[in-house]
Coordinates of C-alpha atoms in Angstrom, one line a residue:
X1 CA 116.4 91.9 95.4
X2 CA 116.2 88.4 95.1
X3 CA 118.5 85.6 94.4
X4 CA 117.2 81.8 93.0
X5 CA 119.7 78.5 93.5
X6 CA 121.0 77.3 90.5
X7 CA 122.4 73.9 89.3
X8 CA 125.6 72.4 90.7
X9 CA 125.6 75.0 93.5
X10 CA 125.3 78.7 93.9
X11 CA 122.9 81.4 93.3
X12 CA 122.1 83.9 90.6
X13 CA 121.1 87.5 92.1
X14 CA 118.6 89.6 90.2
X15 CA 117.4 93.1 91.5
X16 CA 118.6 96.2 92.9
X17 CA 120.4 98.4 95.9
X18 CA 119.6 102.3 96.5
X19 CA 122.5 104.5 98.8
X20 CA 125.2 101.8 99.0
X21 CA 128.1 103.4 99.8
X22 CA 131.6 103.3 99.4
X23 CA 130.5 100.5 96.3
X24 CA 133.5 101.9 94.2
X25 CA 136.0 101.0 96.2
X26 CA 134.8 97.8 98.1
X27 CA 136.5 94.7 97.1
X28 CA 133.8 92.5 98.0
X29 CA 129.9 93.6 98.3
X30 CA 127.3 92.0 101.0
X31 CA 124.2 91.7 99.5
X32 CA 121.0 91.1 101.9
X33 CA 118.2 89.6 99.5
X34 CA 115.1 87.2 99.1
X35 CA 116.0 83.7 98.9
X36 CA 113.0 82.3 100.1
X37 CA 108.9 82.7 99.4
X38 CA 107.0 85.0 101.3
X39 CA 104.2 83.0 101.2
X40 CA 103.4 80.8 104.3
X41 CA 105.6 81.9 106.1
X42 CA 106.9 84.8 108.0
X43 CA 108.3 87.3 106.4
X44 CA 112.1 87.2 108.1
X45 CA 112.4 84.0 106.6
X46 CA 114.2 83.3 103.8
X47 CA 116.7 86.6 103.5
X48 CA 120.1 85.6 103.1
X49 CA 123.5 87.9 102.8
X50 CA 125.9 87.1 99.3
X51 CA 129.1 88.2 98.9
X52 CA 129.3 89.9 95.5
X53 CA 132.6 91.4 94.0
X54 CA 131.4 94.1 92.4
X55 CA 133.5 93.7 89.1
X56 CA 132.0 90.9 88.3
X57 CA 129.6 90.5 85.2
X58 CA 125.9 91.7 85.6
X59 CA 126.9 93.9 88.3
X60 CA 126.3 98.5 87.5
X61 CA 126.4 101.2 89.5
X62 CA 125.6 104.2 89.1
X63 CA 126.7 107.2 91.3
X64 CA 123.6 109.0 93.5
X65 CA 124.2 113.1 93.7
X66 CA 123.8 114.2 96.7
X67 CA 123.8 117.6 98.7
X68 CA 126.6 119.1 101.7
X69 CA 129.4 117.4 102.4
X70 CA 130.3 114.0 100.7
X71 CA 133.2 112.5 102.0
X72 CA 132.6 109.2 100.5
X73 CA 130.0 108.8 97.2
X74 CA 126.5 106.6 97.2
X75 CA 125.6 104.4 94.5
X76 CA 122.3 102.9 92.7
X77 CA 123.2 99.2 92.1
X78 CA 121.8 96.7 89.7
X79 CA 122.3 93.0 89.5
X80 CA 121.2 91.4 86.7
X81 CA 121.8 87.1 86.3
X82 CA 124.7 87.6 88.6
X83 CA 126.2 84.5 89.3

């Protein structure tokens, strides 16, 4: 998962989560993803967290089966030119 900068402020997000859970009933999503080059430098550098509401445009998930006892679900996400 990545995210670039974009004009007048701001990031877009591209990318994907696997097993985030609770996603359908968060308000607000934190997002840990690249917003840096891994080249020349270490690899630690450049991650940033976004906050992400999850209804916004660009943003799917889709629910991850699982086995035993779910007392809260899992979920693949997607971001796609989230802004």
């Amino acid at each position: 998962t990545h995210a670039e900068p974009i004009d007048g402020g701001g990031w877009k997000l591209n990318g994907g989560k696997v097993f985030t859970t609770g996603a359908d009933s968060a308000a607000y999503l934190v997002v840990v993803c690249r917003t840096g080059p891994i080249e020349g430098t270490k690899k630690h550098r450049g991650i940033s967290a976004l906050l992400v509401d999850p209804k916004q445009a660009g943003v799917s998930m889709t629910p991850i089966r699982a086995l035993g006892l779910n007392t809260i679900d899992s979920f693949s996400m997607s971001y796609e030119d989230v802004i």
